[in-house]
CSV table of C-alpha atoms and ligand atoms in Angstrom, one decimal:
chain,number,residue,atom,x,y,z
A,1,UNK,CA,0.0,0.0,0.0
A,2,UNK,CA,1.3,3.4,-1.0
A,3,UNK,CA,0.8,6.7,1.2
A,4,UNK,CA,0.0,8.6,-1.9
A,5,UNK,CA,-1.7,7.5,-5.5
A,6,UNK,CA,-0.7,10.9,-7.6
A,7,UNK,CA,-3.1,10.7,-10.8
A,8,UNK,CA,-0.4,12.8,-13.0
A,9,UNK,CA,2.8,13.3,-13.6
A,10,UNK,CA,3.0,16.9,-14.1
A,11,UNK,CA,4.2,19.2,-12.4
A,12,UNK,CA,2.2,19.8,-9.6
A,13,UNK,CA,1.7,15.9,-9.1
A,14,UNK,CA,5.9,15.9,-9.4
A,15,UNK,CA,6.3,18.6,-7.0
A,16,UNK,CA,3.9,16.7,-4.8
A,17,UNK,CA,5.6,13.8,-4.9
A,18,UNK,CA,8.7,14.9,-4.3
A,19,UNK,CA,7.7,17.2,-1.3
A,20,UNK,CA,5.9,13.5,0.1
A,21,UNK,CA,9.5,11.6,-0.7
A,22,UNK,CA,11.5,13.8,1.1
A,23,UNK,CA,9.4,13.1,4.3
A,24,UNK,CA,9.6,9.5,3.9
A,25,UNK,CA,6.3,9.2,2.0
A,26,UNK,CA,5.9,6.3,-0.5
A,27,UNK,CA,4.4,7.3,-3.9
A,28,UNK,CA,3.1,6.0,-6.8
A,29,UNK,CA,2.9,8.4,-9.5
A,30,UNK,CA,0.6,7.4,-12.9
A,31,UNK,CA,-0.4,9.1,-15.9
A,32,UNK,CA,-2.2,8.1,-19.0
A,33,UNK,CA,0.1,9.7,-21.1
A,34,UNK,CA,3.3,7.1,-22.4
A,35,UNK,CA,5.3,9.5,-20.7
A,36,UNK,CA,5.8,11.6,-17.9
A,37,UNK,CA,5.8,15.7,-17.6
A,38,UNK,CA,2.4,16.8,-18.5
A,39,UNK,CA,1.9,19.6,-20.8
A,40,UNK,CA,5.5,20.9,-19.8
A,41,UNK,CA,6.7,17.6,-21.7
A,42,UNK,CA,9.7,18.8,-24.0
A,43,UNK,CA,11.4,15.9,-26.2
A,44,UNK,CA,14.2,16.1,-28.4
A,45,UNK,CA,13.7,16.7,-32.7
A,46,UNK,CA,16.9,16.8,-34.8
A,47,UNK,CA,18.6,18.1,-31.3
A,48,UNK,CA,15.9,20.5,-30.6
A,49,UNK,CA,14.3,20.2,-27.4
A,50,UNK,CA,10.2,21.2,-28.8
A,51,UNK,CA,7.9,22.0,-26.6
A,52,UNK,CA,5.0,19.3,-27.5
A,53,UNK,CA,2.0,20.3,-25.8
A,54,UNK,CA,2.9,24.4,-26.3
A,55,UNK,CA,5.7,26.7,-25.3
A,56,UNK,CA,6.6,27.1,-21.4
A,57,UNK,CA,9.0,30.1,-20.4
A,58,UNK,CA,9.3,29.6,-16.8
A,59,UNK,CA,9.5,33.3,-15.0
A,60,UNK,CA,8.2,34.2,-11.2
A,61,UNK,CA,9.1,37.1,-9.0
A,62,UNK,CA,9.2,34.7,-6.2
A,63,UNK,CA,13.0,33.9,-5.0
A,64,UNK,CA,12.2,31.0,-2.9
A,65,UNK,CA,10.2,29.0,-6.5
A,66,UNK,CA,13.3,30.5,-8.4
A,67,UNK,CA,15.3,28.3,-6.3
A,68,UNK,CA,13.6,25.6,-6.2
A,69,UNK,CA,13.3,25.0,-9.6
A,70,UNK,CA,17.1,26.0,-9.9
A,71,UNK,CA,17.8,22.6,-7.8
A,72,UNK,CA,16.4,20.6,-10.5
A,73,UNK,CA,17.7,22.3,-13.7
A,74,UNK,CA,20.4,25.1,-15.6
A,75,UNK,CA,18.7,27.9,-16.4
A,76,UNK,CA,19.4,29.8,-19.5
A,77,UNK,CA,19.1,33.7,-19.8
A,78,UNK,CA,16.0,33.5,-22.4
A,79,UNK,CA,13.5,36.8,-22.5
A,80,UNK,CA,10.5,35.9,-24.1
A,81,UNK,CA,10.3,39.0,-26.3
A,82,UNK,CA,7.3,37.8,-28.8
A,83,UNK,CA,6.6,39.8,-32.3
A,84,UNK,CA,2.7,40.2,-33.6
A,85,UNK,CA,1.7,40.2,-36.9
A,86,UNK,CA,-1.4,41.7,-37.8
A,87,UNK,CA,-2.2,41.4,-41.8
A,88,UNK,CA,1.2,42.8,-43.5
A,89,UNK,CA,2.5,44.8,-40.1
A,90,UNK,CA,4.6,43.4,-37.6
A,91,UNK,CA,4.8,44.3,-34.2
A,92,UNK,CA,6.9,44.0,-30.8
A,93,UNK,CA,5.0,42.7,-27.6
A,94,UNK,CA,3.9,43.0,-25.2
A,95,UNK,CA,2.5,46.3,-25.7
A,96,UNK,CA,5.3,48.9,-25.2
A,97,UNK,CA,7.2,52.1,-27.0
A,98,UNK,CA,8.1,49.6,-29.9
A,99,UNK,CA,4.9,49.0,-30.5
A,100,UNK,CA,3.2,52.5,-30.3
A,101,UNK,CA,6.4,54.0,-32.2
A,102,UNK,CA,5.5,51.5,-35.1
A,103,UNK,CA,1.6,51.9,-34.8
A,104,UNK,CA,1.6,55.7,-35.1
A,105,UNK,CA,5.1,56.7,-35.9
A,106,UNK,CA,5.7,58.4,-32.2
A,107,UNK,CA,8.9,58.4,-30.2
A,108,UNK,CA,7.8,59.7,-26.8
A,109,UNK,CA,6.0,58.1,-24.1
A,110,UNK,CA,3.8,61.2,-24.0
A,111,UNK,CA,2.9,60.7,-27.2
A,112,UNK,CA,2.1,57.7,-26.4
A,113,UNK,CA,-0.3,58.4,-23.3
A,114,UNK,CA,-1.7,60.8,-25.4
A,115,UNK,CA,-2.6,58.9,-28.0
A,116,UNK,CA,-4.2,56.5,-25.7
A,117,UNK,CA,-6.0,58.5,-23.8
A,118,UNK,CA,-7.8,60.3,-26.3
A,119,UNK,CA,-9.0,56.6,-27.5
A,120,UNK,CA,-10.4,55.6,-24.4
A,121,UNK,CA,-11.9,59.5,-23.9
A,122,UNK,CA,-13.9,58.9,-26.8
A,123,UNK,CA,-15.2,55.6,-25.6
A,124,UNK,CA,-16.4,56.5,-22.4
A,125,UNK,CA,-16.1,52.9,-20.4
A,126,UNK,CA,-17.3,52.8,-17.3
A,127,UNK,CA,-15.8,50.1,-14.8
A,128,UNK,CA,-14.3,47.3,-17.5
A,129,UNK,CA,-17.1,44.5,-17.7
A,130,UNK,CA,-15.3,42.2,-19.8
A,131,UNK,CA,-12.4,41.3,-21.9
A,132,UNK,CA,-13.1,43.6,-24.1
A,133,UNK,CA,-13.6,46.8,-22.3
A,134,UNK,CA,-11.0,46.1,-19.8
A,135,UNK,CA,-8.7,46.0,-23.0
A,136,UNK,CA,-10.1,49.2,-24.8
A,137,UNK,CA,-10.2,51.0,-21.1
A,138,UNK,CA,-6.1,50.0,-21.0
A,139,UNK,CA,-4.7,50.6,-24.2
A,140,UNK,CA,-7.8,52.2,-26.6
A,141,UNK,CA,-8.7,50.8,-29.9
A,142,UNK,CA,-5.9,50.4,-32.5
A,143,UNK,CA,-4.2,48.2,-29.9
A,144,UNK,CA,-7.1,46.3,-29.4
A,145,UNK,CA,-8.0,46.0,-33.1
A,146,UNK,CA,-4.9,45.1,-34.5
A,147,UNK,CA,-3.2,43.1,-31.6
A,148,UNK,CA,-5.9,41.5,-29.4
A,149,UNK,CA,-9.3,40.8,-30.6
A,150,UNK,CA,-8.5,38.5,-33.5
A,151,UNK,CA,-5.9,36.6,-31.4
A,152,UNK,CA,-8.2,36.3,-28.1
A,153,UNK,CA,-11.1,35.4,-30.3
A,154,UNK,CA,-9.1,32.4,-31.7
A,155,UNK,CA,-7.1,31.7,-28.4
A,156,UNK,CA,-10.7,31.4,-27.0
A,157,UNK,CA,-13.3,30.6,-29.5
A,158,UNK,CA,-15.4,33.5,-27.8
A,159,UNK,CA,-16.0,36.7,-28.3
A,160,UNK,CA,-14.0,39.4,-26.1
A,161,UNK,CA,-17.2,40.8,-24.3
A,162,UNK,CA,-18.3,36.7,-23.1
A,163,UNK,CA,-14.7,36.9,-21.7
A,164,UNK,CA,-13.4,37.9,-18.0
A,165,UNK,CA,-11.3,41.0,-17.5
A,166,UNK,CA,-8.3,39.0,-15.8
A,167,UNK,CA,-7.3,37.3,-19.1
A,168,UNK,CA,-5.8,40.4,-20.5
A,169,UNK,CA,-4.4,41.9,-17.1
A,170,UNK,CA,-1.3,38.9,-18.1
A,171,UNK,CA,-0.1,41.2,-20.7
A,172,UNK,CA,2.2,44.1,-19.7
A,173,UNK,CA,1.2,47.3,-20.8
A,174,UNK,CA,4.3,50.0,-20.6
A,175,UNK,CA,5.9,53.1,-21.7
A,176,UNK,CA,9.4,52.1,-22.0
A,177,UNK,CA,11.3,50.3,-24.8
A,178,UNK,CA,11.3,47.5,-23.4
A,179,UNK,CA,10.1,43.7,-25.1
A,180,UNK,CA,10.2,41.8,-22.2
A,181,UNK,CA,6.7,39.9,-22.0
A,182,UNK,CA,7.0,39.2,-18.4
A,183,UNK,CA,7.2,41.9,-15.2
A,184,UNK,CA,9.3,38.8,-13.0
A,185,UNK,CA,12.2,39.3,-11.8
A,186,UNK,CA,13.3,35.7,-12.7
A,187,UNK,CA,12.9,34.3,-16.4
A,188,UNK,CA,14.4,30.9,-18.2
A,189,UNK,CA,14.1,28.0,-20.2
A,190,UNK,CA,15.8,25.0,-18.4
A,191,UNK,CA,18.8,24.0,-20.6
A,192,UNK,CA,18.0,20.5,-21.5
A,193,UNK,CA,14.3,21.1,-21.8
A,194,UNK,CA,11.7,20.6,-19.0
A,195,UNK,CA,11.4,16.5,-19.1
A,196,UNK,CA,14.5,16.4,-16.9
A,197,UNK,CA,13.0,18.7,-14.0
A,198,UNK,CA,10.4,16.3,-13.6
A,199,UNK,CA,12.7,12.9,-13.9
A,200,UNK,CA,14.6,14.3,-10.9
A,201,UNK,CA,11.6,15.3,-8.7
A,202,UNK,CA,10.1,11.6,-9.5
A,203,UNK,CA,13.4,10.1,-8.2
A,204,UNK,CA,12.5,8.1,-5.6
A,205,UNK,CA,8.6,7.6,-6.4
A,206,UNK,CA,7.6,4.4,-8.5
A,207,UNK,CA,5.9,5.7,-11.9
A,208,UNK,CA,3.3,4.0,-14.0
A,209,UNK,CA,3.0,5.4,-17.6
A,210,UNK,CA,0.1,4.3,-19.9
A,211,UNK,CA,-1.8,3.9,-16.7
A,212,UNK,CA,-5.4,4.7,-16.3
A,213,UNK,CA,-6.6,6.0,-13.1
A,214,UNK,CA,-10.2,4.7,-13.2
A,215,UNK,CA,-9.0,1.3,-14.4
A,216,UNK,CA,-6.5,1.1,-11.6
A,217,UNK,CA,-8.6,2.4,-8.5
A,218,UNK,CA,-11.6,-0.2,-10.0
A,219,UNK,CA,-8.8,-3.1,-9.7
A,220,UNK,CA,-6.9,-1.4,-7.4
A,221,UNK,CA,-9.1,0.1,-4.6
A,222,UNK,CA,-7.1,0.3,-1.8
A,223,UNK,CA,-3.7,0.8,-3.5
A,224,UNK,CA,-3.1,4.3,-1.3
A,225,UNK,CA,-4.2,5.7,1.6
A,226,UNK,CA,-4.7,9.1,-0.1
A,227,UNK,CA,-5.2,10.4,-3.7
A,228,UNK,CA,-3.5,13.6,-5.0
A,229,UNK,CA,-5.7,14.2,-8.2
A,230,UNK,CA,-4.4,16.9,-11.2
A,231,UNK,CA,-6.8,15.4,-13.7
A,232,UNK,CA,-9.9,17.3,-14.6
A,233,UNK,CA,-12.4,17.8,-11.8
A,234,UNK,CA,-16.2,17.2,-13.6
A,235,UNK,CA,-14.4,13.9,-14.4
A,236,UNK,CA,-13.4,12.6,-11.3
A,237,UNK,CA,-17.4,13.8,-10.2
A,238,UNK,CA,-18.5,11.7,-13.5
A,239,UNK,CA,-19.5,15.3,-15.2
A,240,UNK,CA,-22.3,15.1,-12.3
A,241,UNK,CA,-23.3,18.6,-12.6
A,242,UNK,CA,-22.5,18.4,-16.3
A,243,UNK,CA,-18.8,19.2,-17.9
A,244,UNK,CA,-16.9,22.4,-17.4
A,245,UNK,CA,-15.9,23.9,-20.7
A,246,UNK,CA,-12.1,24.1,-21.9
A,247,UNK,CA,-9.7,24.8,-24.8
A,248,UNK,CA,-7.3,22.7,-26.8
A,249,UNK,CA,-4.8,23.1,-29.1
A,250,UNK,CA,-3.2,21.2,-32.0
A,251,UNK,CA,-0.1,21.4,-33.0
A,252,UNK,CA,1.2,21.4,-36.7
A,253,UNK,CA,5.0,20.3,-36.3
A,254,UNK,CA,7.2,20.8,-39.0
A,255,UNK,CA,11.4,20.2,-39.6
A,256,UNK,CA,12.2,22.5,-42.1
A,257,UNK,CA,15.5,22.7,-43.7
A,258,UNK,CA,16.8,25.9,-42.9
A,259,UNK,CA,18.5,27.1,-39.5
A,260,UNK,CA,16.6,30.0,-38.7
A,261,UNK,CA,12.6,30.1,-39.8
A,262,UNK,CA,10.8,33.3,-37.9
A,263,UNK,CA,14.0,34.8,-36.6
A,264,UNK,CA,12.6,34.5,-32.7
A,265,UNK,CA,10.8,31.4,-30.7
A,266,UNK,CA,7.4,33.0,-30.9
A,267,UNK,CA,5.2,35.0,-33.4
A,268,UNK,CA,1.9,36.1,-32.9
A,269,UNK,CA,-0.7,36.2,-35.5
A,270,UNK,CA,-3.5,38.2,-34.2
A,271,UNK,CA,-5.9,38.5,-37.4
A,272,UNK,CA,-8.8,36.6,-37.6
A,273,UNK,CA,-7.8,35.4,-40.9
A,274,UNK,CA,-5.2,33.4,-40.4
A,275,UNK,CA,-6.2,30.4,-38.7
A,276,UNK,CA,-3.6,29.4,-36.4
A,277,UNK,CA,-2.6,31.8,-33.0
A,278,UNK,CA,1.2,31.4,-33.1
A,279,UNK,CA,4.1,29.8,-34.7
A,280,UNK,CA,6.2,28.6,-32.2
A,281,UNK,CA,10.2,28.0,-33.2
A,282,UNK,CA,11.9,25.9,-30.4
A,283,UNK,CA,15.6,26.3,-31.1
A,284,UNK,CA,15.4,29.9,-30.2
A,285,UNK,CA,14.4,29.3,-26.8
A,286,UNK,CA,18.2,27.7,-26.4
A,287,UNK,CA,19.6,29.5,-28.9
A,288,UNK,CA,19.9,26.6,-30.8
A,289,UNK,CA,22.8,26.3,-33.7
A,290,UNK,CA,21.1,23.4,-35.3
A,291,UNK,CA,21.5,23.3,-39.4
A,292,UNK,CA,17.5,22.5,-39.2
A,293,UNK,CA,14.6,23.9,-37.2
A,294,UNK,CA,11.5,23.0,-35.9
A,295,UNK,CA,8.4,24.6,-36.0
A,296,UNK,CA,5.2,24.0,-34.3
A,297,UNK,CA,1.7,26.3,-35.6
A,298,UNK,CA,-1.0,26.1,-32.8
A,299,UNK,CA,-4.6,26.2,-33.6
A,300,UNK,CA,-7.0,27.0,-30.4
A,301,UNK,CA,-10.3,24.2,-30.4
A,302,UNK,CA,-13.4,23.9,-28.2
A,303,UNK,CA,-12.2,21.3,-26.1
A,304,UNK,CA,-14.1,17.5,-26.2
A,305,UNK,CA,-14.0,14.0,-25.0
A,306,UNK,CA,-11.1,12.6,-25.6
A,307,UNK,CA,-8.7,15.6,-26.6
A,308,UNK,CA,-5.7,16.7,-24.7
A,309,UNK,CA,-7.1,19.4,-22.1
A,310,UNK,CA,-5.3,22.2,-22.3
A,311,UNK,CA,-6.9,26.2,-20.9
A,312,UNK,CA,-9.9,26.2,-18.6
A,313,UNK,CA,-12.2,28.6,-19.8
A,314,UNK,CA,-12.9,30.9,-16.8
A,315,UNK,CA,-16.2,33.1,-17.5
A,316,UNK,CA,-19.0,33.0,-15.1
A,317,UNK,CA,-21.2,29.7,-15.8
A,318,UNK,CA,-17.9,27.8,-16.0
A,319,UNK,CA,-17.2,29.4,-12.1
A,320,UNK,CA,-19.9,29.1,-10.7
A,321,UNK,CA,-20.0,25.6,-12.0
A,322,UNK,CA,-16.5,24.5,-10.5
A,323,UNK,CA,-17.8,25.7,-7.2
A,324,UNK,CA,-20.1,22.9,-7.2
A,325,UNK,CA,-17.5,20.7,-7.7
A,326,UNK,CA,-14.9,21.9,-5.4
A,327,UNK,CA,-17.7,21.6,-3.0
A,328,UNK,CA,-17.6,18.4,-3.6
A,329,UNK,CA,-13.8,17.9,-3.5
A,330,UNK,CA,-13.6,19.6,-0.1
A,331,UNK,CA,-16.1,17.4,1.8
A,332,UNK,CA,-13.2,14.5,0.8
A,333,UNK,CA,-10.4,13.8,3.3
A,334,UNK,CA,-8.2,11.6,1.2
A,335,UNK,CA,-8.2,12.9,-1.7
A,336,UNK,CA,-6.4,16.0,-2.9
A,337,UNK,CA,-7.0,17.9,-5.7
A,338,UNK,CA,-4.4,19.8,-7.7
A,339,UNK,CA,-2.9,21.5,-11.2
A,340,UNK,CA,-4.7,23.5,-13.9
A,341,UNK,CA,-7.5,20.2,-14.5
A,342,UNK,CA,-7.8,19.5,-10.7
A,343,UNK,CA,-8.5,22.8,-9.2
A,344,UNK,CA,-9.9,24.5,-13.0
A,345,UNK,CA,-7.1,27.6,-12.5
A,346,UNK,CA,-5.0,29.4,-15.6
A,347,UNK,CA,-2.0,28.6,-13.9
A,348,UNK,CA,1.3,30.1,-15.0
A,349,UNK,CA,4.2,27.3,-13.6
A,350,UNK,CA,5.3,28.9,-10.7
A,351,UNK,CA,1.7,29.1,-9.0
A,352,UNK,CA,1.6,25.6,-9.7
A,353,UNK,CA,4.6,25.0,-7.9
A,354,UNK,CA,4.0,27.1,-5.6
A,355,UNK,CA,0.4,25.6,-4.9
A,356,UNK,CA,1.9,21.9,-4.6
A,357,UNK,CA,4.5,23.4,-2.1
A,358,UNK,CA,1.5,24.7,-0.2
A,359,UNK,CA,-0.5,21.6,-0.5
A,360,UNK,CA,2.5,19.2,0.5
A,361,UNK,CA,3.0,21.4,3.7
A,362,UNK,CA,-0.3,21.3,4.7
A,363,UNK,CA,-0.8,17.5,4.3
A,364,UNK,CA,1.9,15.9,4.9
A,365,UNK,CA,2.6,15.7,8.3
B,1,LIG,N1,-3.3,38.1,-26.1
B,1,LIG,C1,-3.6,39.0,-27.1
B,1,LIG,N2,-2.7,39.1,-28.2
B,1,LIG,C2,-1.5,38.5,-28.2
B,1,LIG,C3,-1.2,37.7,-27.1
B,1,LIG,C4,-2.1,37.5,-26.1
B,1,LIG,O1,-4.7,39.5,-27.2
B,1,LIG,O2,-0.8,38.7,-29.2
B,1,LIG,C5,-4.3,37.9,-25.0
B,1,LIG,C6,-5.2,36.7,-25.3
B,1,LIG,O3,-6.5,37.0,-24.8
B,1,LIG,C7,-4.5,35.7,-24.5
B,1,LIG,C8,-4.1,36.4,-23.3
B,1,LIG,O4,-3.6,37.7,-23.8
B,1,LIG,O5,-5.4,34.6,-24.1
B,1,LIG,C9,-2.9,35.8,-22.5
B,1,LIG,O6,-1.8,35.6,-23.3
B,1,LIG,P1,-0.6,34.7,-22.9
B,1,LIG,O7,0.5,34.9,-23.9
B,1,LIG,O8,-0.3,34.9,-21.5
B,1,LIG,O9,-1.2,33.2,-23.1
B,1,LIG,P2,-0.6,31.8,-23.0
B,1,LIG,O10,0.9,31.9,-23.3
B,1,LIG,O11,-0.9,31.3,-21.6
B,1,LIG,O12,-1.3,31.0,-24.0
């Protein structure tokens, strides 16, 4: 009998396991995947680490995750520094001086502001409702035309006014030159890719690939004493109250025979037209010197049975509809639930880390 079943092998079901290790916990950690990592999976293409289930930049402000991850990995100095294109104009993000110098042939900062201000004068927005106004009440319309609707209609599948405010508040919005996407003070791409972080914090648990939880617990029953669960939640309820809603992407991955494709690991296109959201090109995450590349285009799906989960969609009937479920979870002493599927969270990886820290603290005693 194992002290912990971890339904998983992410990174929140990695960190848990080897928070539980360390205190003499034995773990069995399974996933129905043929391999272990989760979406931060990265495995190696003509010497290219890609990033298979979507690109991960790791960045946090908090020194004591910094370190932590630092234990299991080298971290490079990557800056995710992503370019838009919108139509036949390209454009820096996030949305800074580059961007505004480009969009309306300014140099100043207050030229900027005053650009923007007069924008969102004329559109007289209230408190921000949605996605939509919260963006126009930010950075006024041509921003929000050019480099945001499309995009967040095809990252989403929605349109910006059936979307929450808090979706947009992850883009930095500033008056300096400065391309940085991220405010953190700490930023990388762990040399080696991220597979190898979570082979060293499984060190020490036994790990089942390929490995079904609901097949094992019906043969299985009382294989652990307690469950740590980063699946999705309306599953492990048998979609009870009905399913929560989230997104998926595929990914189109391509070698192509040149070293250098896009000229940076990540474009944007934000037009409706094209039908893909980004072109992702791993090498340049590691600065790769690789005679070939690969590229991976990502197309944004309504998420169903049987596809690779991959954003939570958090408006209002999906929130109110997780409640129920968590209210579920909670009345549950042996069984934990974690990760972006088990607690329905857009999690950037820190939190997630930092959540399983919590989490292990709290339970195992
Ligand atoms: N977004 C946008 N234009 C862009 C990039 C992002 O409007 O070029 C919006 C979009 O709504 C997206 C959100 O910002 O869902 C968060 O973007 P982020 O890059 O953080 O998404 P992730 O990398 O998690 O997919």
């Amino acid at each position: 009998m194992y002290d912990y079943l971890i339904v998983g092998a992410g990174l929140y079901g990695s960190v848990f396991a080897h928070e539980a290790t360390k205190k003499g916990r034995k773990c069995l950690v399974i996933d129905k995947r043929d391999h272990i990592g989760g979406n931060i999976y990265t495995e190696e293409i003509e010497g290219i680490n890609v990033h298979k289930y979507g690109a991960h930049i790791f960045h946090t402000s908090d020194k004591k995750i910094w370190d932590y991850v630092n234990a299991f990995a080298d971290f490079n100095n990557y800056i995710n520094s992503p370019i838009a294109i919108y139509k036949d104009e390209l454009y820096n993000l996030p949305f800074n001086m580059n961007t505004f110098s480009k969009m309306w042939g300014i140099r100043t900062p207050a030229e900027a502001r005053e650009r923007i201000a007069k924008q969102i004068e004329e559109l007289s927005i209230g408190e921000p409702a949605n996605l939509e106004e919260q963006a126009l009440s930010l950075v006024g319309s041509d921003v929000y035309e050019k480099l945001i609707k499309g995009y967040t209609q095809k990252q989403w599948g929605r349109e910006c006014v059936d979307l929450p405010a808090f979706i947009i508040k992850r883009l930095p919005l500033r008056f300096t030159y400065d391309n940085n996407y991220f405010n953190d003070r700490y930023q990388g791409i762990p040399i080696g890719g991220y597979t190898g972080i979570i082979e060293k914090l499984l060190e020490g648990s036994d790990v089942r690939i390929s490995t079904d939880y609901y097949e094992l617990i019906g043969k299985e029953p009382d294989i652990a004493k307690s469950i740590v669960y980063t699946g999705m939640i309306d599953e492990f309820f048998g979609f009870e109250f009905g399913h929560l809603q989230y997104r998926t992407v595929s990914f189109e991955t391509e070698v192509i025979d040149t070293d250098n494709y896009q000229g940076n690991a990540v474009v944007n296109y934000t037009d409706a037209e094209v039908p893909y959201t980004r072109i992702i090109e791993h090498k340049h995450f590691e600065f790769g010197k690789q005679e070939k590349t690969v590229i991976s285009r990502e197309y944004s799906r309504e998420w169903e049975p049987g596809m690779e989960t991959y954003y939570p969609v958090n408006d209002d009937r999906n929130g109110a509809l997780y409640l129920r479920y968590k209210e579920k979870a909670d009345a549950l002493d042996n069984v934990i639930f974690g990760g972006r599927l088990g607690t329905y969270k857009y999690y950037d990886m820190d939190k997630v880390i930092a959540a399983a820290l919590d989490d292990a603290a709290k339970y195992i005693r």
